Coordinates of C-alpha atoms and ligand atoms in Angstrom, one line a residue:
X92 CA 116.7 81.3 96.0
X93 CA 120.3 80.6 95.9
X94 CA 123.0 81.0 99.2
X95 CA 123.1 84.3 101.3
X96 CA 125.2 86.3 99.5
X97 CA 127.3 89.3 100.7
X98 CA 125.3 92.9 100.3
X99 CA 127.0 94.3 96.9
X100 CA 127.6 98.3 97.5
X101 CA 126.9 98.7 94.3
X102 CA 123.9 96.8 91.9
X103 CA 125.6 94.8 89.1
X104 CA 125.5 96.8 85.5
X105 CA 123.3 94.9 83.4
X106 CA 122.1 97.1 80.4
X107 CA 118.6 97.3 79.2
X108 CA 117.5 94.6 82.4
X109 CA 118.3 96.1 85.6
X110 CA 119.1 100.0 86.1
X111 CA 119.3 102.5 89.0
X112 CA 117.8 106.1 89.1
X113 CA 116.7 108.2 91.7
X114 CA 112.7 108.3 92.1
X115 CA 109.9 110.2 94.2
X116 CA 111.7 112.0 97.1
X117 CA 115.1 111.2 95.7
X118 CA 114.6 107.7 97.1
X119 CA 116.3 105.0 95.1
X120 CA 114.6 103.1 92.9
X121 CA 115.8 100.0 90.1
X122 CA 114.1 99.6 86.6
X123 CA 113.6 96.0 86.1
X124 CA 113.2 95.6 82.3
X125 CA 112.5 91.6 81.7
X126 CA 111.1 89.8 78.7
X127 CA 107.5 90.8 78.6
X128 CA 107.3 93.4 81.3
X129 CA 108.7 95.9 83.4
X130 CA 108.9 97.4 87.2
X131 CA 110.0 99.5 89.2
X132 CA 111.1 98.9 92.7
X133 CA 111.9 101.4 95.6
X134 CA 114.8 99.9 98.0
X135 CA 113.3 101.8 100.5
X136 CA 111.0 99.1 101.9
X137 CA 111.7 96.7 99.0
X138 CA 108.2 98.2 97.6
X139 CA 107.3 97.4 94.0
X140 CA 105.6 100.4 92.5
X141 CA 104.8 99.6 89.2
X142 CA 104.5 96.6 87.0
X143 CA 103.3 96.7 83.6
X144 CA 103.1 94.0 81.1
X145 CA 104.1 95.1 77.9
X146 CA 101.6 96.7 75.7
X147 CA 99.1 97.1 78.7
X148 CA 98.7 99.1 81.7
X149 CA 100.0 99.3 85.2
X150 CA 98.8 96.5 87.1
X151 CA 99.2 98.2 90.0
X152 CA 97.7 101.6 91.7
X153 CA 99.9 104.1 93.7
X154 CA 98.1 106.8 95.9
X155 CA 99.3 110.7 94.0
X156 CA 99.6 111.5 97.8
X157 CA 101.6 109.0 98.7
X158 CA 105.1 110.2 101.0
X159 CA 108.0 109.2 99.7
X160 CA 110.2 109.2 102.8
X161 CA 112.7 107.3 104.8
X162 CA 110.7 106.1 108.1
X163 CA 107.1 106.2 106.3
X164 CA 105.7 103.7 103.7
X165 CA 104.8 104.6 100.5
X166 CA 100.9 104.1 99.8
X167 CA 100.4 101.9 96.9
X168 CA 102.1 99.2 95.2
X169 CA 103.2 96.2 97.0
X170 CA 103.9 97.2 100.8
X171 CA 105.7 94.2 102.3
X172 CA 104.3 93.6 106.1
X173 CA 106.6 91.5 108.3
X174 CA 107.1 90.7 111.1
X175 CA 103.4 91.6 112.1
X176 CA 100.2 93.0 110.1
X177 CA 98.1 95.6 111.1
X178 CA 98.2 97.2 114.4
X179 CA 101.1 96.0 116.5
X180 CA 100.0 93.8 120.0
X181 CA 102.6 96.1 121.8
X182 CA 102.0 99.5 122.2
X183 CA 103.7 102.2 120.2
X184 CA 105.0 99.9 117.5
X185 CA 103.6 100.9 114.0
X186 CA 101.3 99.1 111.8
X187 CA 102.2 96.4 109.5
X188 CA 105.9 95.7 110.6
X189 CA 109.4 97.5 110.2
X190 CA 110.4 96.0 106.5
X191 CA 108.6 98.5 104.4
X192 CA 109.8 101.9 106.6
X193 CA 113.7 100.6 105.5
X194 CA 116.2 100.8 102.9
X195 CA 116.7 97.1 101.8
X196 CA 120.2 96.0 100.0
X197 CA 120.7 94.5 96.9
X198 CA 122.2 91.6 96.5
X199 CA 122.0 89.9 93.7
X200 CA 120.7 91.0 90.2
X201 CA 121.1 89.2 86.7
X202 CA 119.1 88.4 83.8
X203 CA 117.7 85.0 83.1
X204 CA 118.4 82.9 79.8
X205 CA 114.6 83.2 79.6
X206 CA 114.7 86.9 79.0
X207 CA 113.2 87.8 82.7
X208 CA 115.0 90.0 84.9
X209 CA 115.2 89.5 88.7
X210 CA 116.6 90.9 91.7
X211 CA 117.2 89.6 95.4
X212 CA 116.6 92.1 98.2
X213 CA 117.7 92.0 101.8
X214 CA 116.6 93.5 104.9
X215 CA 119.8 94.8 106.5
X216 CA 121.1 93.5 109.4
X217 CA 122.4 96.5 110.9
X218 CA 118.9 98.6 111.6
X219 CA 117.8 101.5 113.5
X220 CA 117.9 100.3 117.1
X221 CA 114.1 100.3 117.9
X222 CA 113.7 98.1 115.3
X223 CA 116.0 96.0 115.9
X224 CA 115.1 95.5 119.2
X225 CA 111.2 94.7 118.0
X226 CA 112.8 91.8 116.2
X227 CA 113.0 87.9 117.3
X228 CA 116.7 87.3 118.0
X229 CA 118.1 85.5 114.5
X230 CA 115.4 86.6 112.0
X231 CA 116.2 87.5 108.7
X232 CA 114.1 88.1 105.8
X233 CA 114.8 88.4 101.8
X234 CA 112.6 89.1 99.3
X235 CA 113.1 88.1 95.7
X236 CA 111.4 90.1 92.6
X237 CA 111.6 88.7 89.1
X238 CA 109.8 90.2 86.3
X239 CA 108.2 89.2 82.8
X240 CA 105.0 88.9 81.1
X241 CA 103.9 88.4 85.3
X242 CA 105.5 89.7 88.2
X243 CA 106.7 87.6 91.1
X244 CA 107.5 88.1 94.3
X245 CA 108.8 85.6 96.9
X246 CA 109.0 86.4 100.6
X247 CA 111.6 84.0 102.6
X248 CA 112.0 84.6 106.5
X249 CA 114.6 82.5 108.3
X250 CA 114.7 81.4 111.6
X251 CA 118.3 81.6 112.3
X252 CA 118.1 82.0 115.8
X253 CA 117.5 79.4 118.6
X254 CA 113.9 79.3 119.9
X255 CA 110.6 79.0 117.8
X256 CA 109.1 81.6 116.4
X257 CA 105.6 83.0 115.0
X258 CA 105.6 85.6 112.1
X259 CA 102.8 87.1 109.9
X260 CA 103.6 88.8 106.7
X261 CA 101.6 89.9 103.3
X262 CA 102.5 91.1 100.2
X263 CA 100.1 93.9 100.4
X264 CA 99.4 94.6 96.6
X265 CA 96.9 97.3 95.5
X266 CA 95.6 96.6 92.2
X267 CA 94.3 99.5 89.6
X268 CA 90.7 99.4 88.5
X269 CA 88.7 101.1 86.7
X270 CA 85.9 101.2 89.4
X271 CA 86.0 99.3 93.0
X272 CA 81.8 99.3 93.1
X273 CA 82.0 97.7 89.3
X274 CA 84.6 94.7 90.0
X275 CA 84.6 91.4 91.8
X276 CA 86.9 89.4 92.9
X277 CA 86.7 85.5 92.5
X278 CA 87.8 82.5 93.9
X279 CA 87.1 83.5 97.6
X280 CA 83.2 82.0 97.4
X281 CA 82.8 79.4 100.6
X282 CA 85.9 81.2 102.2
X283 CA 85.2 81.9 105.9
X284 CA 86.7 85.4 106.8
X285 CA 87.2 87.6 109.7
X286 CA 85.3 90.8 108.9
X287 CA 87.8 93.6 110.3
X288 CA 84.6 96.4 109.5
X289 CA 82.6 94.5 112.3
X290 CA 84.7 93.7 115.0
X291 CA 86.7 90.8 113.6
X292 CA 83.1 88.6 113.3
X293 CA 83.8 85.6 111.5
X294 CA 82.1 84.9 108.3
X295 CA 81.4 82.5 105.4
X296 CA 82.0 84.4 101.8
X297 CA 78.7 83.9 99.2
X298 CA 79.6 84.3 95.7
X299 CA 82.0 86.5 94.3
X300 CA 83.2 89.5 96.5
X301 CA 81.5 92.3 95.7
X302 CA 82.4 96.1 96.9
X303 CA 79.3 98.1 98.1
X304 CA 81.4 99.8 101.2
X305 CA 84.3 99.6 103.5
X306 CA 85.6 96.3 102.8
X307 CA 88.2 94.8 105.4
X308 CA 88.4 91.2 105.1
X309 CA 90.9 88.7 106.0
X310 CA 90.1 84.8 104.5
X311 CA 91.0 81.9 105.6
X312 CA 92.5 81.3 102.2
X313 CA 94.9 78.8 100.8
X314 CA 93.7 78.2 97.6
X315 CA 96.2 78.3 94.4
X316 CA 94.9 81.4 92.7
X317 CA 92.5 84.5 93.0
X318 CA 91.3 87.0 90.6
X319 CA 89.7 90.2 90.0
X320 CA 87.9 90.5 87.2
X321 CA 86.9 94.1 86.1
X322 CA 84.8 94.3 82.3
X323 CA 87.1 92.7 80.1
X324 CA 90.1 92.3 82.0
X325 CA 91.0 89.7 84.9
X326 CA 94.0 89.9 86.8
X327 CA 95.1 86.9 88.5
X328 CA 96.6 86.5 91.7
X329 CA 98.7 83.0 92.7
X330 CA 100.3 82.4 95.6
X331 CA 101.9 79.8 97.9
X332 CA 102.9 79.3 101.1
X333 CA 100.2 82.2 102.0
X334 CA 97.0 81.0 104.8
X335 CA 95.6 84.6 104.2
X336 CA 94.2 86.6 101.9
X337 CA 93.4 90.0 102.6
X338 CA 90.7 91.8 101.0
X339 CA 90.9 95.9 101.3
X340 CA 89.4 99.0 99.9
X341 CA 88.9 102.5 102.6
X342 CA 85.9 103.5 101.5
X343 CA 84.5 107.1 101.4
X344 CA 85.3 107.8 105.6
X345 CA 88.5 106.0 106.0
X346 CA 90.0 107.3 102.7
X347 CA 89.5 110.9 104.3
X348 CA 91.4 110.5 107.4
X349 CA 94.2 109.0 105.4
X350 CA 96.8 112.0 105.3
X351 CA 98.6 109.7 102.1
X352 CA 95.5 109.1 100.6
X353 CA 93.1 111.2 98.2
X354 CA 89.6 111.5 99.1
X355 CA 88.4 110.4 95.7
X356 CA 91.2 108.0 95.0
X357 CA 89.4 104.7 96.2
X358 CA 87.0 103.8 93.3
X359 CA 90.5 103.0 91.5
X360 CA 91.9 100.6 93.8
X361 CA 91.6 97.5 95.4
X362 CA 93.8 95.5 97.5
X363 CA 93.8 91.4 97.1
X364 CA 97.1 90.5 100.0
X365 CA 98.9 87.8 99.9
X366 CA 99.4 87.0 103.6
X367 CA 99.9 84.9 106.3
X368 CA 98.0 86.8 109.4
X369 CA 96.3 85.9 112.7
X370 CA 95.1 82.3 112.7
X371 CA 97.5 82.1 109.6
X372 CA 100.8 83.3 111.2
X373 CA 103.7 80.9 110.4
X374 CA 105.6 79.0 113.0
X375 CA 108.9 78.6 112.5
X376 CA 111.4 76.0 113.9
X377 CA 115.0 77.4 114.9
X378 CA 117.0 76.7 111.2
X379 CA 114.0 77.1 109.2
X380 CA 112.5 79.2 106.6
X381 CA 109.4 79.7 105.1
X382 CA 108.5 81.7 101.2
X383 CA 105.6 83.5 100.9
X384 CA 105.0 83.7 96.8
X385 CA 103.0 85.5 94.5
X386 CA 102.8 85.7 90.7
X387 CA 100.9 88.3 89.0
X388 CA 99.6 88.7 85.6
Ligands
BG6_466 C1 95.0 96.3 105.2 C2 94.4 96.2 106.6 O1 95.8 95.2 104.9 O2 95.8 97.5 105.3 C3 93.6 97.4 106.9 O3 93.6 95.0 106.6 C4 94.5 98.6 106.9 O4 93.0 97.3 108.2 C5 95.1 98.7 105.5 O5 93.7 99.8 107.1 C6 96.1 99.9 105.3 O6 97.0 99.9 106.4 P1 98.1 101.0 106.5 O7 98.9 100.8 107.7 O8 99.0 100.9 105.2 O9 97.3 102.3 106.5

């Protein structure tokens, strides 16, 4: 990623590669048309909603019930988590982190002489003052989308303040397939995890990761690459600069008592994070930064 640069008011033209519209709930969303694929991104929460290689489906599985809303996240996609994931240690703070309940700003957009298009998103600095006030003094975190024949996304927090600080974060992408109880996902096998469905017990992974019920699973993972193979396709799932990887599908029970998520919905999904969570958090040294990368495809 290049300097900080200013927040433009308004996202460069650039015809065919990057566009605006309004989406769901009049939110604003850009249309990122790159050589080999396209996406669309919501600046509320900087939350990638679709990508889609050309010629094949969407990679990626949104929830029909999903709200659409300033303040709430959108179900589906990739949710960005930051500064914390899942429930917050302080009481009254809500799960996952502020960046995916906010309108982000655009900063930079522009076409590559490859043929991809990418953007660079930024949380703003002036937020609602209960966030702001949940934040370490000095943080700041930008997010970076480019698009092609994969998708990548690249996560950088800064520590621009003075004192250390520890951060989690995820790129919390739910993946569309054609049936959660007929997948698995590889490259996890050895893996010791923390079982979130039983208390946090820790665990070693055997074989593949197969779905046969709630599945919550956090992995002590910093291997290259994942991938979830389903029939004949395999999607694969790189990363670096990630300690975590989160494995998540509701179930019958939990799907239920999700108000922004259908009842029957969770055969089609599963979620494969890209993370950096409880023994994985990141420290950070005042004048530091740390990315948090994923490539898709
Ligand atoms: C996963 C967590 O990453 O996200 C789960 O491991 C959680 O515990 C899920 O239920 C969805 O979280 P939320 O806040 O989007 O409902």
């Amino acid at each position: 990623m290049s300097k900080p640069a200013a927040p433009s008011p308004a996202l460069p033209s650039i015809p065919h590669c990057v566009s605006s519209e309004v989406g769901a709930g009049g939110l604003r969303r850009l249309v990122l048309n790159g050589a080999g694929g396209s996406a669309q991104l919501y600046l509320h929460g900087c939350h990638v909603t679709s990508f889609q290689p050309t010629g094949a489906d969407d990679l990626l599985w949104t929830s029909a019930h999903s709200a659409y809303a300033p303040g709430q996240p959108i179900r589906g996609g990739i949710p960005i988590c930051w500064p914390w994931f899942g429930p917050s240690p302080e009481p009254g703070r809500p799960a996952h982190g502020i960046a995916r309940l906010v309108e982000w700003e655009v900063q930079e957009a522009a076409r590559l002489a490859d043929g991809r298009a990418r953007v660079l998103l930024a949380l703003p600095q002036a937020l609602p003052p209960e966030m702001a006030a949940w934040l370490p003094s000095g943080v700041q975190l930008r997010c970076q989308i480019t698009v092609g024949a994969q998708l990548q996304l690249c996560l950088e927090t800064t520590n621009a303040g003075s004192a250390p600080l520890a951060i989690e974060d995820a790129l919390h992408s739910y993946f569309r397939v054609s049936d959660v109880r007929q997948i698995q996902v590889e490259g996890l096998a050895g893996m010791v995890y923390r079982d979130k469905c039983a208390a946090g017990a820790s665990r070693v992974q055997e074989g593949p990761v197969r779905f046969v019920g709630e599945t919550d699973r956090v992995y002590a993972d910093r291997s290259p690459q994942v991938a979830i193979c389903d029939g004949n396709r395999r999607i694969t799932v790189a990363k670096s600069g990630s300690q975590s990887t989160v494995v998540w599908n509701p179930w019958v029970a939990k799907a239920a008592a999700m108000p922004d998520f259908g009842d029957d919905e969770w055969p089609g999904m599963v979620c494969v994070e890209t993370a950096n969570c409880l023994d994985g958090r990141v420290m950070l040294l005042p004048g530091t930064s740390h990315r948090t990368e994923v490539c898709i495809g």
